[in-house]
Short mmCIF file of C-alpha atoms and ligand atoms in Angstrom, two decimals:
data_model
loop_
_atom_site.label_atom_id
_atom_site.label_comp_id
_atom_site.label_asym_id
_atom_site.label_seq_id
_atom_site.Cartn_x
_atom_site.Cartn_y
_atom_site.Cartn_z
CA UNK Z 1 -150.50 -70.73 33.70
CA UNK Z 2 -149.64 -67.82 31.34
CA UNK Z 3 -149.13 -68.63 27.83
CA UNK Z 4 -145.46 -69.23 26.73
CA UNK Z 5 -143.70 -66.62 24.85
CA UNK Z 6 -142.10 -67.32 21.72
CA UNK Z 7 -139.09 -66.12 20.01
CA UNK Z 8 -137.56 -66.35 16.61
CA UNK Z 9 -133.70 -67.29 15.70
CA UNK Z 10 -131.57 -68.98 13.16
CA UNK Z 11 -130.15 -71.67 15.17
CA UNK Z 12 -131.02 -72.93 18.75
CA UNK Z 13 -128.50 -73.85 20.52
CA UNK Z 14 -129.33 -76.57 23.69
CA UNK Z 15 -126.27 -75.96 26.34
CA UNK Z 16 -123.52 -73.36 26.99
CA UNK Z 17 -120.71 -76.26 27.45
CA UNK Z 18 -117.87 -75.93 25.03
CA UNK Z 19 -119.87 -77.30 22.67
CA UNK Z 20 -122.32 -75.34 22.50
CA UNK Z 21 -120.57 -72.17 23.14
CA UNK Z 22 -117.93 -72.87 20.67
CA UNK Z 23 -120.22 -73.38 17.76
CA UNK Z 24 -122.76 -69.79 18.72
CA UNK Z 25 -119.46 -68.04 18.42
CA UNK Z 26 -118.42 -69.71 15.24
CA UNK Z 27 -121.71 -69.06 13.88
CA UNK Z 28 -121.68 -65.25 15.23
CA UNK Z 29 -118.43 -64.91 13.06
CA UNK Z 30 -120.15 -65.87 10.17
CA UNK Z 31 -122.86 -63.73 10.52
CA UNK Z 32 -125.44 -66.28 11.63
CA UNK Z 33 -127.56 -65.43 14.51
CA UNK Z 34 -127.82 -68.28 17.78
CA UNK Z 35 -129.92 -68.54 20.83
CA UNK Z 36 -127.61 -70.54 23.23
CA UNK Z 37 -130.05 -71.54 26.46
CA UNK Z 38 -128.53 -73.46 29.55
CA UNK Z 39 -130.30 -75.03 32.83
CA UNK Z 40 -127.20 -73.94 35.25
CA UNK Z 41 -125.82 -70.74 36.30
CA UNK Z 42 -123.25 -68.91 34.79
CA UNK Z 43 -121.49 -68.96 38.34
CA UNK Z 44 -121.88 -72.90 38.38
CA UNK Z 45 -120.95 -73.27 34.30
CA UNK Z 46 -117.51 -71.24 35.05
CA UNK Z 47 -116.64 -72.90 38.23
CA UNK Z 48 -117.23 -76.96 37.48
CA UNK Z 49 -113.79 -78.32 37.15
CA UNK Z 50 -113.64 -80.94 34.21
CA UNK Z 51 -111.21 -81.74 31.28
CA UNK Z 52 -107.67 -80.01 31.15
CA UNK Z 53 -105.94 -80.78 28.17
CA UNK Z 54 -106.30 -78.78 24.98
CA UNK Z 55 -105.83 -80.11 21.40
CA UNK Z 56 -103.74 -77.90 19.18
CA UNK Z 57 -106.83 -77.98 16.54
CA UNK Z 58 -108.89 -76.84 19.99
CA UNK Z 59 -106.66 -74.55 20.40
CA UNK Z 60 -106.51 -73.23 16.78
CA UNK Z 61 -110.61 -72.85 16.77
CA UNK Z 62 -110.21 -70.47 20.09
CA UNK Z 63 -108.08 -68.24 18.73
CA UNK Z 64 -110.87 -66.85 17.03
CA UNK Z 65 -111.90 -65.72 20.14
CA UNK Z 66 -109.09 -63.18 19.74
CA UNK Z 67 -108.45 -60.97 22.74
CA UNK Z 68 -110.59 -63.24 25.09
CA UNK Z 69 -108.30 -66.09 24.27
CA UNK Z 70 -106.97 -67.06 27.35
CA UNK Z 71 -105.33 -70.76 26.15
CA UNK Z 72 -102.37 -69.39 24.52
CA UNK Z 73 -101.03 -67.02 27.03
CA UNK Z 74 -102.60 -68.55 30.63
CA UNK Z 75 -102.52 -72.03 29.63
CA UNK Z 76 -99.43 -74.07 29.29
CA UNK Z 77 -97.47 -75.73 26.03
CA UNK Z 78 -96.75 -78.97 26.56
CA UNK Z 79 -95.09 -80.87 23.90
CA UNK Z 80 -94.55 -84.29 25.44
CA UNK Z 81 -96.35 -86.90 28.47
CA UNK Z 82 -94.31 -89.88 30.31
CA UNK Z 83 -95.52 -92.86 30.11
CA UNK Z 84 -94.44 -94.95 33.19
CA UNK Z 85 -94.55 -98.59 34.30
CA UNK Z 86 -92.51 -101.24 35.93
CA UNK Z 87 -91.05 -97.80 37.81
CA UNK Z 88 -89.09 -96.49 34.61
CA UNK Z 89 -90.50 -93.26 32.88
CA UNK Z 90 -90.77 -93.16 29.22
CA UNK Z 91 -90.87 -89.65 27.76
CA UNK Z 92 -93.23 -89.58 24.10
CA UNK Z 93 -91.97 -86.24 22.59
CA UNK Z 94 -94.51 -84.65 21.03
CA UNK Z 95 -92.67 -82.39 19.48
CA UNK Z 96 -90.08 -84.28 17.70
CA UNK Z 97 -92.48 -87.42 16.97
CA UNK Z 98 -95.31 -85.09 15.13
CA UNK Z 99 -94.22 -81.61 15.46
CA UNK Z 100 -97.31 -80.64 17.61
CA UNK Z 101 -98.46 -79.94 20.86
CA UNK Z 102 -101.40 -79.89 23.42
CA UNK Z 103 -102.10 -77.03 25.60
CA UNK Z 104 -102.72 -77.33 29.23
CA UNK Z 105 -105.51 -74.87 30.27
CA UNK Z 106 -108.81 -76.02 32.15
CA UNK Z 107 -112.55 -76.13 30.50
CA UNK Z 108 -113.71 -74.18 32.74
CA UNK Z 109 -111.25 -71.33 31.72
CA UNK Z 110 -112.30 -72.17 28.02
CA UNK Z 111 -116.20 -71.84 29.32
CA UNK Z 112 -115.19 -68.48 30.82
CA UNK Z 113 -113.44 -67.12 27.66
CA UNK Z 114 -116.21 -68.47 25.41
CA UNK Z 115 -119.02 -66.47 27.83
CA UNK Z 116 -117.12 -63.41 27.66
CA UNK Z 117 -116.62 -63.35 24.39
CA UNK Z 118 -120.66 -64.00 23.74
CA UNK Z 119 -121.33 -61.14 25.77
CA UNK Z 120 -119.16 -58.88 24.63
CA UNK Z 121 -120.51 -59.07 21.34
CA UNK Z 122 -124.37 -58.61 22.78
CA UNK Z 123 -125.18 -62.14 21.62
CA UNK Z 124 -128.15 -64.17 23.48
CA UNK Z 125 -127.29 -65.99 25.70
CA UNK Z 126 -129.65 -66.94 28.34
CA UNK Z 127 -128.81 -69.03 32.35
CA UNK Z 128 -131.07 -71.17 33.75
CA UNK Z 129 -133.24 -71.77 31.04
CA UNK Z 130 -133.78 -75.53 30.83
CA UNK Z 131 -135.03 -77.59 27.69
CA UNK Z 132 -138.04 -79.74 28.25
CA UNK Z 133 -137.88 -80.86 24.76
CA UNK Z 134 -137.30 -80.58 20.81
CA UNK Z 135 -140.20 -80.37 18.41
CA UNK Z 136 -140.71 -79.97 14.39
CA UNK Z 137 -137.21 -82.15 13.59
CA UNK Z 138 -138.83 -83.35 10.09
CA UNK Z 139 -140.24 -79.21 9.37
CA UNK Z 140 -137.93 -76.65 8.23
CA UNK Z 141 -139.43 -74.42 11.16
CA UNK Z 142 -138.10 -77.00 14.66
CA UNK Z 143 -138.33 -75.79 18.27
CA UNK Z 144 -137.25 -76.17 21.81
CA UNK Z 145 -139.42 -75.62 24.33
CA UNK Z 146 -138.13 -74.71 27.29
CA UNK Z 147 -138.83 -73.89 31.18
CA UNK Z 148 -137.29 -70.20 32.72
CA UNK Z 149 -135.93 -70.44 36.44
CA UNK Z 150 -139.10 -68.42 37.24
CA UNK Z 151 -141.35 -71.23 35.81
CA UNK Z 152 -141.81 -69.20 32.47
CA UNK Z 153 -142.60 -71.46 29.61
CA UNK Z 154 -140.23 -70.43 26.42
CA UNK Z 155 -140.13 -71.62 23.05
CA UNK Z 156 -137.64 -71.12 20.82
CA UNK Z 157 -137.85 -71.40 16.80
CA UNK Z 158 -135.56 -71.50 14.64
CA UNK Z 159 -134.11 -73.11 11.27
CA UNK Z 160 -131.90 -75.33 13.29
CA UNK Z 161 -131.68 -76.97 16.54
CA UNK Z 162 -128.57 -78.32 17.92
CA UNK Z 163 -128.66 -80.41 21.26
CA UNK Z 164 -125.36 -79.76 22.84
CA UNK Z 165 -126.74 -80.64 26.18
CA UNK Z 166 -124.59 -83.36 27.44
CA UNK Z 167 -124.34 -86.59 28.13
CA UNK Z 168 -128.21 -86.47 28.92
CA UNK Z 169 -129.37 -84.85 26.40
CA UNK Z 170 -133.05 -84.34 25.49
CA UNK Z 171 -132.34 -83.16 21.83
CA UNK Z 172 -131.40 -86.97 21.72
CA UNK Z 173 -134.85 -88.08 22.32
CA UNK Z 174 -136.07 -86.85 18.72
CA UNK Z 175 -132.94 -87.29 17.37
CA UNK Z 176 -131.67 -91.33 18.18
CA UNK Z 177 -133.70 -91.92 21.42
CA UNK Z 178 -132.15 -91.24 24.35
CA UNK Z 179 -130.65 -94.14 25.16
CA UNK Z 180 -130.30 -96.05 21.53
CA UNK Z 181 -126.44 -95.98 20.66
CA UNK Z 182 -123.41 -98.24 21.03
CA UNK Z 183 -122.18 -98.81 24.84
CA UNK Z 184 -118.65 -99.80 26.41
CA UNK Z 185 -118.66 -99.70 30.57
CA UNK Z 186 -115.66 -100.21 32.76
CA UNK Z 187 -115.27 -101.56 35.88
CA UNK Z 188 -113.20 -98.96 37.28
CA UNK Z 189 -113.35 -95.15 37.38
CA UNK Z 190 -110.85 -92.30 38.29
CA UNK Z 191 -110.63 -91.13 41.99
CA UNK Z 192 -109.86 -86.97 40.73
CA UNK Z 193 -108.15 -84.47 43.65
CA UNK Z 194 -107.09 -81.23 43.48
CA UNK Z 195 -104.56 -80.30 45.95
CA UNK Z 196 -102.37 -76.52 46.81
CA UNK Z 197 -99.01 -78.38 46.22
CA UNK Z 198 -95.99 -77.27 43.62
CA UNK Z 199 -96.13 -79.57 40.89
CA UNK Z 200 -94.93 -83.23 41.21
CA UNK Z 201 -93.41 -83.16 37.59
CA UNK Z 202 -93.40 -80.76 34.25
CA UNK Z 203 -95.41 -83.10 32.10
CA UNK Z 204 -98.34 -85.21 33.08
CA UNK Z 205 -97.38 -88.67 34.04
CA UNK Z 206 -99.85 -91.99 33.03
CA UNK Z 207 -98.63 -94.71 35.30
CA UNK Z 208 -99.40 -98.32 35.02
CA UNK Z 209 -98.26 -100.22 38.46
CA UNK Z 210 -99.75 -103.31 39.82
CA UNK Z 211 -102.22 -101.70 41.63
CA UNK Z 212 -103.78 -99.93 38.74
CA UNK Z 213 -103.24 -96.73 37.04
CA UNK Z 214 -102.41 -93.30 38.29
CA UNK Z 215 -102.63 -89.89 36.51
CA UNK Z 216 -100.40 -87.07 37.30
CA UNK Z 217 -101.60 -83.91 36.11
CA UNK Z 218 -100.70 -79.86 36.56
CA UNK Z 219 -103.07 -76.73 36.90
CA UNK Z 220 -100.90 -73.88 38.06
CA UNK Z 221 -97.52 -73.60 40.20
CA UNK Z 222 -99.74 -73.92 43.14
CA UNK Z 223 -102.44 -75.93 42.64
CA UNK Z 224 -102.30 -79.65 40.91
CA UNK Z 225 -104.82 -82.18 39.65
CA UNK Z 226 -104.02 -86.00 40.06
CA UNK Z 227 -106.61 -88.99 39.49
CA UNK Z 228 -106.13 -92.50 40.90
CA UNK Z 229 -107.68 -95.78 39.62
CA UNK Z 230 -110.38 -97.06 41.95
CA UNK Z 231 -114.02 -98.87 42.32
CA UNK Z 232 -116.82 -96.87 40.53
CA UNK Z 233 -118.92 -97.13 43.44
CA UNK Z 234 -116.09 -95.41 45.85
CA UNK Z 235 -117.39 -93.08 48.40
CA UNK Z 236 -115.33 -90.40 47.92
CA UNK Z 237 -115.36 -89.00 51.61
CA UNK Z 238 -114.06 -92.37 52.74
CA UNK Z 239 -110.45 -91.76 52.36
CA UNK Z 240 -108.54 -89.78 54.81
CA UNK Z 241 -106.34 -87.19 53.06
CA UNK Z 242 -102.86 -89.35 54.26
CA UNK Z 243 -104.73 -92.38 52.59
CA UNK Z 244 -105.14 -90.71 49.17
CA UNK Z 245 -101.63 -89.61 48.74
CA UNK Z 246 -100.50 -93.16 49.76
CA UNK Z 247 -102.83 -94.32 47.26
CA UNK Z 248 -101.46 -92.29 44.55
CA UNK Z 249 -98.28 -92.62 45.28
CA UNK Z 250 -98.26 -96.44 45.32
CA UNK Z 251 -99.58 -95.98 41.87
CA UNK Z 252 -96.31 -94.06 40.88
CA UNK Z 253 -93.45 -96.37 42.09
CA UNK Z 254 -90.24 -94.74 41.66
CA UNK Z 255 -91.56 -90.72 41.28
CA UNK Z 256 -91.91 -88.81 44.87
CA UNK Z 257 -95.00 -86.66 44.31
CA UNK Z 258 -95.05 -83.69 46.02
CA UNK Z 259 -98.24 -83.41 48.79
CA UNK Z 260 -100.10 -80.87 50.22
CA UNK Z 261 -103.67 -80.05 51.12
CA UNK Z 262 -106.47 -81.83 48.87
CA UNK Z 263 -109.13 -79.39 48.64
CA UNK Z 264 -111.56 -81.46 46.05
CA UNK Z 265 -112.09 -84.97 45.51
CA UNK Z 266 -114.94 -86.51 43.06
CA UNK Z 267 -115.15 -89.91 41.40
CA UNK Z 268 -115.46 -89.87 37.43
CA UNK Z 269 -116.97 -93.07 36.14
CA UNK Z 270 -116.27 -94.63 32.85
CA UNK Z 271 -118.48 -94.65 29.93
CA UNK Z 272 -117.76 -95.15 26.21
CA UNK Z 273 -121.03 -93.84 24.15
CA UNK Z 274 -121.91 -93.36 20.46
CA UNK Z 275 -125.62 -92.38 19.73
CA UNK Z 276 -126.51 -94.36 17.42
CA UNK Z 277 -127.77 -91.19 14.86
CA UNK Z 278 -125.95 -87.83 15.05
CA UNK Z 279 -129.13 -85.89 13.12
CA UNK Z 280 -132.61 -86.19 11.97
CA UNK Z 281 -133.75 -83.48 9.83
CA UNK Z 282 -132.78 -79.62 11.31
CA UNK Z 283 -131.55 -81.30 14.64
CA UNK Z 284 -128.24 -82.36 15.43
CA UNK Z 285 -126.17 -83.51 17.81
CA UNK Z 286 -123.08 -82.13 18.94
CA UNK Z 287 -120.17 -83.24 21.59
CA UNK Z 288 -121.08 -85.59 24.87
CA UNK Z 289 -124.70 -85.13 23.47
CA UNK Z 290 -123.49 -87.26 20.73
CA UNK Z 291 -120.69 -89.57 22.47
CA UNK Z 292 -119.07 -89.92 25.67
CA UNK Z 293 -115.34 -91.03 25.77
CA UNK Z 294 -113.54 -92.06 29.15
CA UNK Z 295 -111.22 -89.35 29.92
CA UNK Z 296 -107.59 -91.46 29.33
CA UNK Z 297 -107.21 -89.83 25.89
CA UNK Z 298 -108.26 -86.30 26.62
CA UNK Z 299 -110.75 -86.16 24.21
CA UNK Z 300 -113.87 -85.39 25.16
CA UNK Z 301 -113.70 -81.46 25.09
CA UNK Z 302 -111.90 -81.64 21.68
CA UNK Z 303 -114.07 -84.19 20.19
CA UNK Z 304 -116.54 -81.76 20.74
CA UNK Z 305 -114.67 -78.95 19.58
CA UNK Z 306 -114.03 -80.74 16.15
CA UNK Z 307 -117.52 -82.37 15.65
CA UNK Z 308 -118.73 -78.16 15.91
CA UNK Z 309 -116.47 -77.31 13.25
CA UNK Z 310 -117.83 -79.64 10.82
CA UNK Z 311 -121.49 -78.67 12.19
CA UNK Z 312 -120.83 -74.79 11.62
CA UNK Z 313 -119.36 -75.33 7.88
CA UNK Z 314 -122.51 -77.35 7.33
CA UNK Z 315 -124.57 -74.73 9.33
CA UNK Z 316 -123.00 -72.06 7.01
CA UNK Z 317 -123.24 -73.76 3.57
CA UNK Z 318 -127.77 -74.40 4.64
CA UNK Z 319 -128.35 -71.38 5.86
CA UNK Z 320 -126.46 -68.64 3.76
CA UNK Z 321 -126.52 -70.86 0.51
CA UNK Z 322 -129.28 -72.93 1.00
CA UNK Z 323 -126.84 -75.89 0.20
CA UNK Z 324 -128.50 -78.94 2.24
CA UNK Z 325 -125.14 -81.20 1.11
CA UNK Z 326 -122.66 -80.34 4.05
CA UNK Z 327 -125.52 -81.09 6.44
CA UNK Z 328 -126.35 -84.50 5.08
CA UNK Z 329 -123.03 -85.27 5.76
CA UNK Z 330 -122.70 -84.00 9.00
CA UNK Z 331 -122.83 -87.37 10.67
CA UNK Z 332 -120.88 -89.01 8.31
CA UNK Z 333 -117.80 -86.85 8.49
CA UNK Z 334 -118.25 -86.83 12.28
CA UNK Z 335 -118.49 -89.96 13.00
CA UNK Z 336 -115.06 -91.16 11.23
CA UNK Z 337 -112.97 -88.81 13.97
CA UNK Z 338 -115.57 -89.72 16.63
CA UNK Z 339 -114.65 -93.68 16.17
CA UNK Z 340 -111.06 -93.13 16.02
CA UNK Z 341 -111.08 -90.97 19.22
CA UNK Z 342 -113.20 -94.02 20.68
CA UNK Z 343 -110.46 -96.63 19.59
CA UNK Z 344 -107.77 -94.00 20.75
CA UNK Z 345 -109.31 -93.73 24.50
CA UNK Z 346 -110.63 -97.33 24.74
CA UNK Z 347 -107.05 -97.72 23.79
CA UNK Z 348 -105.19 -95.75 26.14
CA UNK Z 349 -107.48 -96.98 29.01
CA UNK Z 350 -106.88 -100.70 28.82
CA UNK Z 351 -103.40 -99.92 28.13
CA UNK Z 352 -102.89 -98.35 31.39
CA UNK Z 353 -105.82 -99.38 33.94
CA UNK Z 354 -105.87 -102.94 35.64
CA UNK Z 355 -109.32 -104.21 35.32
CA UNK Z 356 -110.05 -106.27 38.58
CA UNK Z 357 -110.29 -109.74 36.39
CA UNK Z 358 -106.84 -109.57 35.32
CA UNK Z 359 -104.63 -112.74 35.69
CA UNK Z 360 -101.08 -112.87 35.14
CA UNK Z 361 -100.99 -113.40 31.38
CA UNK Z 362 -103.39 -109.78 31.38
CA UNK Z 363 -100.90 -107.89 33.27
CA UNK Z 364 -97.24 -109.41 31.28
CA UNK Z 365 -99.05 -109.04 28.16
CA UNK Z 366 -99.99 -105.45 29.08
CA UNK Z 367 -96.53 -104.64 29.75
CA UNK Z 368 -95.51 -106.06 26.35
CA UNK Z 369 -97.76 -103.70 24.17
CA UNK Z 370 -96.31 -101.01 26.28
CA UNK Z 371 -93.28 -101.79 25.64
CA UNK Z 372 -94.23 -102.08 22.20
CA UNK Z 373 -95.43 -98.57 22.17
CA UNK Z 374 -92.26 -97.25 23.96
CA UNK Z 375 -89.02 -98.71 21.93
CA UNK Z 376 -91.00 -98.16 18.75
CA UNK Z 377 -90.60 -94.82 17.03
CA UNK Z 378 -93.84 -96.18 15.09
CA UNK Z 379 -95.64 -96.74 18.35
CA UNK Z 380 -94.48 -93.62 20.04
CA UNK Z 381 -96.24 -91.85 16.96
CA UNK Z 382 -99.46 -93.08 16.71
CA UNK Z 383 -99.87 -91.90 20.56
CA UNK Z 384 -98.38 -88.80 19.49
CA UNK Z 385 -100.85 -87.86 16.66
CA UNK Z 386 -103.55 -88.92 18.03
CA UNK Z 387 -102.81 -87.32 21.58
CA UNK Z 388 -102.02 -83.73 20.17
CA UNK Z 389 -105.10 -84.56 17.32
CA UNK Z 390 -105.71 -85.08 13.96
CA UNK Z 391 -105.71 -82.26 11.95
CA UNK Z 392 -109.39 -80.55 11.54
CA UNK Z 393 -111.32 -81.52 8.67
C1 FAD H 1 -117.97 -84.76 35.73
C2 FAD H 1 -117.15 -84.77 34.46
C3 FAD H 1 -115.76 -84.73 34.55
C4 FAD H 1 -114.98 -84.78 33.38
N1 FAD H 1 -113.64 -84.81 33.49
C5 FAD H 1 -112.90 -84.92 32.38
C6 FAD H 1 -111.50 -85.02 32.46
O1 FAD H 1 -110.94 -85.01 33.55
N2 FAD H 1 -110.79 -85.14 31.31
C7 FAD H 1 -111.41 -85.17 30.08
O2 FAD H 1 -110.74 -85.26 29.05
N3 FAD H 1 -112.74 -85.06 29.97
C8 FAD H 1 -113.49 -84.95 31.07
N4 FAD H 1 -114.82 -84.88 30.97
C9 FAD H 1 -115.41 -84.82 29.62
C10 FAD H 1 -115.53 -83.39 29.08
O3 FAD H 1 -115.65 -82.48 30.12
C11 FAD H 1 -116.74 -83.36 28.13
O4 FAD H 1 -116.45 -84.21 27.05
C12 FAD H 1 -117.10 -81.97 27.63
O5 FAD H 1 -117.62 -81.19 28.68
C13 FAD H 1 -118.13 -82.05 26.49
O6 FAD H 1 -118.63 -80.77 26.22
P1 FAD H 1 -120.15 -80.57 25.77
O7 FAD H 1 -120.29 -79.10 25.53
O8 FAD H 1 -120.50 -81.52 24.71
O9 FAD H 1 -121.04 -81.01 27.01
P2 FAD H 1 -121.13 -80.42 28.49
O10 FAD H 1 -119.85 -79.79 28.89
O11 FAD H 1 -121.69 -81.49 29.34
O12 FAD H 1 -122.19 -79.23 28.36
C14 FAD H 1 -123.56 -79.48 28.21
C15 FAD H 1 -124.32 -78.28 28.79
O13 FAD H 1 -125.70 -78.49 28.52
C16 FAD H 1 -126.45 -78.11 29.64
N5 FAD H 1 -127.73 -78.84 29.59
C17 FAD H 1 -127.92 -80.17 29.73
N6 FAD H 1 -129.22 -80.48 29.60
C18 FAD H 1 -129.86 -79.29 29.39
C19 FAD H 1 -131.23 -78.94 29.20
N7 FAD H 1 -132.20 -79.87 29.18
N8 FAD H 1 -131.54 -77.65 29.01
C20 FAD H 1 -130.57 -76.68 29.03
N9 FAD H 1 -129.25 -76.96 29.22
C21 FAD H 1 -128.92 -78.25 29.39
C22 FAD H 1 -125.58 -78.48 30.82
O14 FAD H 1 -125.89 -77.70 31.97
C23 FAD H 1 -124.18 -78.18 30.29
O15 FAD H 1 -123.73 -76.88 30.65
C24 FAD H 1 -115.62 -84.83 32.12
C25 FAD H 1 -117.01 -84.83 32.03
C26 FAD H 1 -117.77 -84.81 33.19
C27 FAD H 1 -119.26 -84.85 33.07
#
């Protein structure tokens, strides 16, 4: 085997999610150079659909981006969601409530901006280039070492390593161990399509009905995205195309939804996830590498957005002042927004989903806190501020 070749850089950067991504350019902007390495293509990394809604603090840190910026101007304002049940929709304006707004534009879009902006400004970024694992956490000098798709063995040192390599990440290993943390599961997962249809309404719909929750979601005037409640262990080629739009729309009593051809399907489990340390030394962890959120709350992507811009302030203040204090409280800081976006999609979820346990006190009781939420101006605006985000620290 030929020796591995090694090169030098001021912060390695473990995946080329939005996470990862996101913080490089960030980091570029303030003159501090990143390796960002990533086991998948660039083809797969632009193509995998995932989340879809944009907070405006997300939206904010793209802008940055400037001409390559795509959320603004091909992704979609919107400044309110229904919330339905008992067959009555329930409108939670946004806009008057809290005076913000989310942004409708896909991750992958986001993933295809961030790449093109990387590359535009001849920054390194390198595909299929996987992590094996993290050395040198406790040394001012840590590494990755990493595998090439042509079996080339690559290490990478820098002053910093971040692990912003998912939900399995390795950087986690030296960081918290890889599976040490605090753990929710759900019995129940979402049952995703996407479909060429026109849209079935102008905001996205959550529905609680008796048979469990349904989520009505837009991706363009042609092509939707809807989700269904079901059984994690669902085989997702099991429904005939008539049978998932019956399924959905029994999920939406009282709303037609428009059909058409369903030309994806997957099955998204449910996982809530804190690790239970965010950094050890000069490696940190950054987005699902750090936590996992179920989707109800849209807040995975922009979780990770916001735990990157406390990482790159810290980032900045060690390694163009040599001031170790914003770093020290990386996790800290983090982990107070982290733990209310846990409470606010924990929240949202048993709000809205009926586990398979529930009895009839379960399912009146669940339609009094949404009431509760609904004829309250109060209750309308704690969704509403912590839908569109909390302001960036
Ligand atoms: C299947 C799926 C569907 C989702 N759907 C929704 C949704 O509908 N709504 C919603 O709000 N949220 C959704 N999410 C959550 C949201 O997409 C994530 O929170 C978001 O992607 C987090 O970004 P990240 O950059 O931290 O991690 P990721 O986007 O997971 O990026 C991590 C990157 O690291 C790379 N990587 C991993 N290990 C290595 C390694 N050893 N070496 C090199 N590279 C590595 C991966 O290839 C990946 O590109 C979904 C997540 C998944 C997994």
């Amino acid at each position: 085997m030929s020796s591995p070749t090694t090169v030098r850089t001021r912060v390695a950067i473990i995946g080329a999610g939005p996470a990862g991504l996101l913080l490089s350019h960030l980091l570029a902007e303030s003159g501090i150079e990143s390796i960002v390495i990533d086991q998948r293509t660039r083809e797969d990394i632009e193509h995998t659909i995932r989340a879809g809604i944009l907070e405006q603090g997300t939206v904010e840190l793209l802008d940055g981006l400037g001409e390559h910026s795509r959320a603004r101007t091909v992704g979609q304002r919107h400044d309110g969601i229904e919330l339905r049940f008992e067959g009555e929709g329930h409108r939670i304006d946004f806009a008057d409530l809290v005076g913000r707004g989310v942004w409708l534009y896909p991750q992958h879009e986001v993933l295809k901006d961030l790449i093109a902006a990387r590359l535009a400004g001849g920054q390194d970024l390198r595909f299929e280039v996987t992590a094996d694992h993290v050395e040198g956490e406790t040394t001012d000098r840590p590494s990755v070492h990493a595998t090439t798709a042509d079996g080339e063995q690559l290490i990478i040192e820098a002053d910093f390593v971040v692990g912003a390599d998912g939900s399995r990440s390795v950087a986690r290993e030296v960081v918290s161990g890889r599976r040490t943390g605090h753990f929710r599961e759900y019995p129940f997962a979402w049952f995703g399509i996407l479909c060429d249809a026109p849209p079935s309404a102008d905001e996205l719909i959550y529905s609680n009905s008796p048979d469990g929750f349904a989520l009505i979601s837009q991706r363009s005037p042609d092509v939707q995205r809807m989700y269904f409640q079901c059984d994690p262990d669902v085989d997702p080629n099991s429904f005939s195309e008539e049978q998932l739009w019956d399924e959905l729309q029994v999920r939406v009593p009282g709303h037609e939804l428009k059909r058409g051809p369903i030309f994806q399907r997957d099955v998204l489990r449910f996982r809530s996830f804190v690790a239970s340390e965010l950094r050890k030394g000069r490696v940190a962890l950054v987005g699902d590498a750090a936590h996992t959120v179920p989707p109800t709350g849209a807040k995975g992507m922009n979780l990770a957005a916001a735990d990157v811009s406390v990482l790159h302030k810290a980032l900045r203040s060690l390694l163009l002042e040599n001031d170790e204090s914003g770093v020290d409280a990386y996790a800290e800081t983090a982990l107070k927004r982290i733990w209310k976006g846990q409470q606010f999609s924990y929240w949202m979820t048993s709000m809205l989903h009926v586990a398979p346990t529930a009895d009839d006190f379960d399912r009146l009781r669940q339609r009094g806190e949404l009431r509760t939420v609904v004829e309250s101006r109060a209750g309308q605006t704690y969704l509403a501020e912590a839908y569109t985000g909390w302001p960036l620290a």
